[in-house]
mmCIF file with all atom_site columns, C-alpha atoms in Angstrom:
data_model
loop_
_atom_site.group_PDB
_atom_site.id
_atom_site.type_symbol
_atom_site.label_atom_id
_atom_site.label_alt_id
_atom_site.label_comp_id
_atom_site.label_asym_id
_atom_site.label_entity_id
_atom_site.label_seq_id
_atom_site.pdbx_PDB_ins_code
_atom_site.Cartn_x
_atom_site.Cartn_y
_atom_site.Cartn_z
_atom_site.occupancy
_atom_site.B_iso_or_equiv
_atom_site.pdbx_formal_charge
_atom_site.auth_seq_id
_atom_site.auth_comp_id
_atom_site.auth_asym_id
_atom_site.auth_atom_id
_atom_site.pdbx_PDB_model_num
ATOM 1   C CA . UNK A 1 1   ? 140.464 89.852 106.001 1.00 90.00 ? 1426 UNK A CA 1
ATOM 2   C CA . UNK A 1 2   ? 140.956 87.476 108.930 1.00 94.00 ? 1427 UNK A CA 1
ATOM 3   C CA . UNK A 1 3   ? 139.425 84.249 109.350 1.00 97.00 ? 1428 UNK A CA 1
ATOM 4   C CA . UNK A 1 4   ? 139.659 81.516 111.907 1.00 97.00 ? 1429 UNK A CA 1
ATOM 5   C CA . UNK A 1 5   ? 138.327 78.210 111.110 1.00 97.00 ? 1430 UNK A CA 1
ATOM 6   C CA . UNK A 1 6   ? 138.214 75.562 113.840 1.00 98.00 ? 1431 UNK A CA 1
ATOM 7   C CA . UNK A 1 7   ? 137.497 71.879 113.090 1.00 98.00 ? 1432 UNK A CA 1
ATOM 8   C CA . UNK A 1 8   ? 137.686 68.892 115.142 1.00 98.00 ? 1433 UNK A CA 1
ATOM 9   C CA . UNK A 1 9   ? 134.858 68.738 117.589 1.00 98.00 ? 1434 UNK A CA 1
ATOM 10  C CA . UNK A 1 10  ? 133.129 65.921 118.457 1.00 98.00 ? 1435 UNK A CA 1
ATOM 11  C CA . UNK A 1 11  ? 131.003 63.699 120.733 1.00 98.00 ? 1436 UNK A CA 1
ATOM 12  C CA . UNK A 1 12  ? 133.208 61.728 123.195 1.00 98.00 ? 1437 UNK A CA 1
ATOM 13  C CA . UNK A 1 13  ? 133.018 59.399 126.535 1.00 98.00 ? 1438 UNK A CA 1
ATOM 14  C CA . UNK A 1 14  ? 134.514 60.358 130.026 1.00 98.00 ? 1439 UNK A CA 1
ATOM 15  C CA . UNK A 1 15  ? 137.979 59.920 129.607 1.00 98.00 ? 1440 UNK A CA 1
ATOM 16  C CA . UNK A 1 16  ? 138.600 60.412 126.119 1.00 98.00 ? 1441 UNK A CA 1
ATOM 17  C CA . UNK A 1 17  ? 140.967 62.435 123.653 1.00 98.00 ? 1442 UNK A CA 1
ATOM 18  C CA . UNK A 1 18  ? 139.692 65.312 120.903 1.00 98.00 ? 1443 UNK A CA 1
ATOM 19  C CA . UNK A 1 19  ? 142.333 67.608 119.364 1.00 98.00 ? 1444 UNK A CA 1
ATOM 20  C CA . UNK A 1 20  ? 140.937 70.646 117.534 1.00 98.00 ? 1445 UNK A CA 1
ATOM 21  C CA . UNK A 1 21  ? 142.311 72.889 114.809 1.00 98.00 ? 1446 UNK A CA 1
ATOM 22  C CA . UNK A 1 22  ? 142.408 76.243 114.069 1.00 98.00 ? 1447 UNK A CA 1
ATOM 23  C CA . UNK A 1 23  ? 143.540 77.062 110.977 1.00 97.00 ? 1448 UNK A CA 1
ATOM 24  C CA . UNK A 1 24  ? 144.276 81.230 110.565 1.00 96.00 ? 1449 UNK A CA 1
ATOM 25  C CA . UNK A 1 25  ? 144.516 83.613 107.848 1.00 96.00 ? 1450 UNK A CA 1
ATOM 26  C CA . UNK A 1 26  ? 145.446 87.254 107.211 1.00 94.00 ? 1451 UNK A CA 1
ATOM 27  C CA . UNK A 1 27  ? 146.760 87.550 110.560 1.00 91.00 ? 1452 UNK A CA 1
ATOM 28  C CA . UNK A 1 28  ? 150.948 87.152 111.266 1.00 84.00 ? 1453 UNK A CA 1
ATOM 29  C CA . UNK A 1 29  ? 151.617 84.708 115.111 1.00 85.00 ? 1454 UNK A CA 1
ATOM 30  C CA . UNK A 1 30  ? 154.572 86.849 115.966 1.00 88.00 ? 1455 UNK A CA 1
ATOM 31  C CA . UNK A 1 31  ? 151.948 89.689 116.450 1.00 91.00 ? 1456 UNK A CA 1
ATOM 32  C CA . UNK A 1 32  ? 149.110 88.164 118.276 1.00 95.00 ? 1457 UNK A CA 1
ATOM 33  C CA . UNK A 1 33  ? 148.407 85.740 121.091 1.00 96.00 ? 1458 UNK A CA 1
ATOM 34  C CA . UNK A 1 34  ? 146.725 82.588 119.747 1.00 97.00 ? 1459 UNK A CA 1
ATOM 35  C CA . UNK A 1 35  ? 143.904 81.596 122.409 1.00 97.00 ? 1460 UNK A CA 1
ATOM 36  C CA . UNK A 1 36  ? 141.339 78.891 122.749 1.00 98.00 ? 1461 UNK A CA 1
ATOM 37  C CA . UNK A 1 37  ? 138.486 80.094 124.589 1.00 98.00 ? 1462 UNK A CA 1
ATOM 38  C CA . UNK A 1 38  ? 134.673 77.634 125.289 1.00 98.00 ? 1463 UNK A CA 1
ATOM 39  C CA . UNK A 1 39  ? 131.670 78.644 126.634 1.00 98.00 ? 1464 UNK A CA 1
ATOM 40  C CA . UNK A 1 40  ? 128.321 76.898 128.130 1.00 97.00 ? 1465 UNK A CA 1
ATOM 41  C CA . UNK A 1 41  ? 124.770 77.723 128.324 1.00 94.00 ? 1466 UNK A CA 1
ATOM 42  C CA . UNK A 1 42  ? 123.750 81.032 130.239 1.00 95.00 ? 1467 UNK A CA 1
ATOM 43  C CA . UNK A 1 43  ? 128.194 81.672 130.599 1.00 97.00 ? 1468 UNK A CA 1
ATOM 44  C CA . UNK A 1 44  ? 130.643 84.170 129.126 1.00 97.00 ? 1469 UNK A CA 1
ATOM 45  C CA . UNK A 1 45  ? 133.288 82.464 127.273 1.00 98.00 ? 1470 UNK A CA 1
ATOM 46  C CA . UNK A 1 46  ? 136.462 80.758 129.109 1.00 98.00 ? 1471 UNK A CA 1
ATOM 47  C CA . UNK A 1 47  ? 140.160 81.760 128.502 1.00 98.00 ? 1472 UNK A CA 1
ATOM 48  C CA . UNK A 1 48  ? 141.248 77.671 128.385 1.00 98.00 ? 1473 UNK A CA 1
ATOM 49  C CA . UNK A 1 49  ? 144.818 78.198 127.265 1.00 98.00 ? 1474 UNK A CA 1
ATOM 50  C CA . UNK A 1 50  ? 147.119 81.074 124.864 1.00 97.00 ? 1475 UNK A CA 1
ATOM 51  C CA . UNK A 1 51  ? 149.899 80.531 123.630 1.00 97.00 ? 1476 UNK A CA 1
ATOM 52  C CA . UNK A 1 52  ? 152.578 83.472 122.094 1.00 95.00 ? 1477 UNK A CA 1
ATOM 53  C CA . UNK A 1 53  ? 156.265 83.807 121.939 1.00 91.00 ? 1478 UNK A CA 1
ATOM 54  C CA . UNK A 1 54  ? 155.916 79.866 122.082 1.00 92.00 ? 1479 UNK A CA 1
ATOM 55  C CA . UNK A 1 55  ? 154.775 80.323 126.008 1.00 95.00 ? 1480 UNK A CA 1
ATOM 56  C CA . UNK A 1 56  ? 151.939 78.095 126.551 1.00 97.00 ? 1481 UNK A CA 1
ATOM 57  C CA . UNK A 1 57  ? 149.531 78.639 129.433 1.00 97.00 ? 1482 UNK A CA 1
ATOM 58  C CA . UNK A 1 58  ? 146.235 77.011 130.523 1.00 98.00 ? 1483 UNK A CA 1
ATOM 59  C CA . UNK A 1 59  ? 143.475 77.411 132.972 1.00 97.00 ? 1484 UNK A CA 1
ATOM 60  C CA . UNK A 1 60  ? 143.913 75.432 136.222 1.00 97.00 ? 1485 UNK A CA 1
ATOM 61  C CA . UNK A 1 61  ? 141.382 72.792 135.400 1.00 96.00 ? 1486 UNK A CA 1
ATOM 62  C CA . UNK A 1 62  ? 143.337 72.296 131.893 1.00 97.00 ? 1487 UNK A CA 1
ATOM 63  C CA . UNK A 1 63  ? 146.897 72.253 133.263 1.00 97.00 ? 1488 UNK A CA 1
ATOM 64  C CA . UNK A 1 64  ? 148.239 68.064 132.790 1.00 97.00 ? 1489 UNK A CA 1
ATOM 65  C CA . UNK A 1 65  ? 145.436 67.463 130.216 1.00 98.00 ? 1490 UNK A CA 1
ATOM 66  C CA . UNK A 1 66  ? 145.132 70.118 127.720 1.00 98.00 ? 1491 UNK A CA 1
ATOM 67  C CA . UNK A 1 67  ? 147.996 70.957 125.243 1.00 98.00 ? 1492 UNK A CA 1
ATOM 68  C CA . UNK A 1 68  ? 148.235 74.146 122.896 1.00 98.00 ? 1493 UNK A CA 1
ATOM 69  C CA . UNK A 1 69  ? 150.701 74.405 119.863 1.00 97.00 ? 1494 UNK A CA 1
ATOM 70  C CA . UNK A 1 70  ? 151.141 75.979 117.223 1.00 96.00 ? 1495 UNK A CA 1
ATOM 71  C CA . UNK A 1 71  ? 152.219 74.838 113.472 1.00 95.00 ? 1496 UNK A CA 1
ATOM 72  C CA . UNK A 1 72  ? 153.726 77.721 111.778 1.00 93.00 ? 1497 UNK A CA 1
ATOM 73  C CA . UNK A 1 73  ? 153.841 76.351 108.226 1.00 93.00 ? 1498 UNK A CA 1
ATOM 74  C CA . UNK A 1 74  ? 150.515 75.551 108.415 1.00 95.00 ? 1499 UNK A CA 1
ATOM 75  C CA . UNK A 1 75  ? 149.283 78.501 110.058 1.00 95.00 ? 1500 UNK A CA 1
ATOM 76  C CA . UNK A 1 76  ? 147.770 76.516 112.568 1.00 96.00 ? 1501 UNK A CA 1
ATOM 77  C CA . UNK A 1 77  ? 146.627 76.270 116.127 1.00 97.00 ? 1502 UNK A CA 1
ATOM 78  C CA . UNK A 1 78  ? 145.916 73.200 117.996 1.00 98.00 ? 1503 UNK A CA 1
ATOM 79  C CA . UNK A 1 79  ? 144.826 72.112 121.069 1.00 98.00 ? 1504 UNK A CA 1
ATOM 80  C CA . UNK A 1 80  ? 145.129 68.386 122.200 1.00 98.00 ? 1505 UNK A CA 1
ATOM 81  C CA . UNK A 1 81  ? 142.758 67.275 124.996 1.00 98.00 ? 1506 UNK A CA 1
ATOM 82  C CA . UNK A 1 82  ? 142.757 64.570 126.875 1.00 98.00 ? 1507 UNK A CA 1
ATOM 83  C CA . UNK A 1 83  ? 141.278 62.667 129.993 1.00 98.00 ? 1508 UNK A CA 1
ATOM 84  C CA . UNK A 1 84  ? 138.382 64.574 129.025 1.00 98.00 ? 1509 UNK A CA 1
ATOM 85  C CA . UNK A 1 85  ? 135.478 65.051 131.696 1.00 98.00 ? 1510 UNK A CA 1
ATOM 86  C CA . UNK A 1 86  ? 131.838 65.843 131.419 1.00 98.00 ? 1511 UNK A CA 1
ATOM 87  C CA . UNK A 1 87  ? 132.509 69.496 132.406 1.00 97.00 ? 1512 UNK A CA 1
ATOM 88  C CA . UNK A 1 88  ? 134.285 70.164 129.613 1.00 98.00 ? 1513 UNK A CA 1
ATOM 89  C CA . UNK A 1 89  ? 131.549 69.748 127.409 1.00 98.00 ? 1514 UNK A CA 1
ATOM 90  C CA . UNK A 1 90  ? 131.413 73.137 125.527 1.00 98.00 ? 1515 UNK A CA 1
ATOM 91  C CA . UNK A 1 91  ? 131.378 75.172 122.418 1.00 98.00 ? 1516 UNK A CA 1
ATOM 92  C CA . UNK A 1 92  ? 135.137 75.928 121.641 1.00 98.00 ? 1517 UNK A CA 1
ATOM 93  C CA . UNK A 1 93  ? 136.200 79.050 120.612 1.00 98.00 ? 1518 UNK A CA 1
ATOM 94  C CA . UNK A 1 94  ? 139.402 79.567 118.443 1.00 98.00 ? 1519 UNK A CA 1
ATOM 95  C CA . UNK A 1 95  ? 140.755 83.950 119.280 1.00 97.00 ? 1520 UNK A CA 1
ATOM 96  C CA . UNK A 1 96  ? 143.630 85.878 118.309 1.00 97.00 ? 1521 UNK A CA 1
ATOM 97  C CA . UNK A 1 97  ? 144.494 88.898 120.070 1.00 96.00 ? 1522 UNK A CA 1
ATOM 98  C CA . UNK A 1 98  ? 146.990 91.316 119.706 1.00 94.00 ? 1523 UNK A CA 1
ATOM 99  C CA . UNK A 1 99  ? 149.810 90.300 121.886 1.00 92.00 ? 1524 UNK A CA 1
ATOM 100 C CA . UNK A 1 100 ? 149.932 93.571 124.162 1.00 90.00 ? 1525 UNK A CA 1
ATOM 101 C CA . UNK A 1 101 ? 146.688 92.675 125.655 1.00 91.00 ? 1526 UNK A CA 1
ATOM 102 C CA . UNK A 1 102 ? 145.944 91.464 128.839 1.00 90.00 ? 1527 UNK A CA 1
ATOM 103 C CA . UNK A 1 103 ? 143.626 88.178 128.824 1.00 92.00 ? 1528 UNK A CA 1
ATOM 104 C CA . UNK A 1 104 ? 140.925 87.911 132.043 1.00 94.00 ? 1529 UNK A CA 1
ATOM 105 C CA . UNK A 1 105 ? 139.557 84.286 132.441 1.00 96.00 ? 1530 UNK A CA 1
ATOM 106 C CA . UNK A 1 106 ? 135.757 84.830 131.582 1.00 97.00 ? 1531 UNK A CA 1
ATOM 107 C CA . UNK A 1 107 ? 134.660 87.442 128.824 1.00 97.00 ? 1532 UNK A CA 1
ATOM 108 C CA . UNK A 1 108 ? 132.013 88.156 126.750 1.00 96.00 ? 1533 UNK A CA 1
ATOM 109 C CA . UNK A 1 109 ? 132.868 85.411 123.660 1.00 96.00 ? 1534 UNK A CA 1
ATOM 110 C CA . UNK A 1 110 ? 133.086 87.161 119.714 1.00 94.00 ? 1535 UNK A CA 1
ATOM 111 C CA . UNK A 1 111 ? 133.266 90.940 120.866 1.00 91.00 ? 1536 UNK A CA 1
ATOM 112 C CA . UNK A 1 112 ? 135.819 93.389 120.793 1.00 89.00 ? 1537 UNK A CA 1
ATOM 113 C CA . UNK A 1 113 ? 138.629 94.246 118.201 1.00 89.00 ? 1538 UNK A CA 1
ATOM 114 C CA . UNK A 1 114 ? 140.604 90.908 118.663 1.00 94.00 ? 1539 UNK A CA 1
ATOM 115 C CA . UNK A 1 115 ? 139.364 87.848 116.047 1.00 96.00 ? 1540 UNK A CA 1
ATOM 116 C CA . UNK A 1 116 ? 136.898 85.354 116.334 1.00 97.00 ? 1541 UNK A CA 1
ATOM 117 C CA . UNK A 1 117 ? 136.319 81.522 115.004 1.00 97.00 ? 1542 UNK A CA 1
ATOM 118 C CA . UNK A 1 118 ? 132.743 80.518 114.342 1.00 97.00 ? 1543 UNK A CA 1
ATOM 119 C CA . UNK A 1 119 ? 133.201 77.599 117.272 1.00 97.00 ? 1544 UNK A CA 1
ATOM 120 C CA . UNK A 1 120 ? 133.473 73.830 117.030 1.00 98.00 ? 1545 UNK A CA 1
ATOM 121 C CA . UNK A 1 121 ? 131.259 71.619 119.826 1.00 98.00 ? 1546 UNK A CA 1
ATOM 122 C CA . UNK A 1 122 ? 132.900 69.171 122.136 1.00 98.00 ? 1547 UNK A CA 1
ATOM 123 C CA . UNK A 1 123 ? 130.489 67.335 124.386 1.00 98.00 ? 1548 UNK A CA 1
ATOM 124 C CA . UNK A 1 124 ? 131.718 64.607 126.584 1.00 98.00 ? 1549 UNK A CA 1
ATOM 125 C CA . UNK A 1 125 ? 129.276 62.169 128.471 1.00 97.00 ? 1550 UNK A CA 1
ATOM 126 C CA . UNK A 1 126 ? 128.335 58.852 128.980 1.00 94.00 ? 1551 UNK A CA 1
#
């Protein structure tokens, strides 16, 4: 059975720095692509960055700010964000797909055959 967990959302001002954890099991890295997805109100979800065969890669508006990793030994994901703004307020979604598979940018969020965390909120504002 596989089972994402995320943790680590939070309330935070303009400006400001959140990590959040994903912690996996049943499911082996070297066969999937690890991905942080977020959605908003009335949106499909948000690819946001992925990270397999230790290649990192973010959406345009994350690139400088937002950093994925991954800690084998604890079988955990992470993304570190900082200078947070307003619009990334969000629901954050913690995926793993099969590596193979080819992400698009906006999907529908917790469908398909790939794996699904229950979300964690982040809301940033004044």
């Amino acid at each position: 059975q596989v089972q994402l967990v995320e943790s680590g959302g939070g309330s935070v001002q303009p400006g400001g720095s959140l990590r959040l954890s994903c912690v996996a099991s049943g499911l082996t890295f070297n066969r999937f692509s690890m991905n942080w997805y977020r959605q908003v109100p009335g949106k499909e979800c948000e690819l946001v960055a992925d990270i397999s065969d230790e290649r990192p890669h973010y959406e345009e508006s994350a690139k400088g700010r937002f950093t994925i990793s991954i800690d084998n030994a604890k079988n955990t994901v992470y993304l570190e964000m900082t200078s947070l703004k307003p619009e990334d307020s969000a629901v954050y979604y913690c995926n793993a797909d099969l590596i193979e598979n080819v992400h698009v940018r906006f999907r529908p969020c917790s469908v398909g055959m790939d794996y699904w965390g229950t979300g964690t909120l982040v809301t940033v504002s004044s």
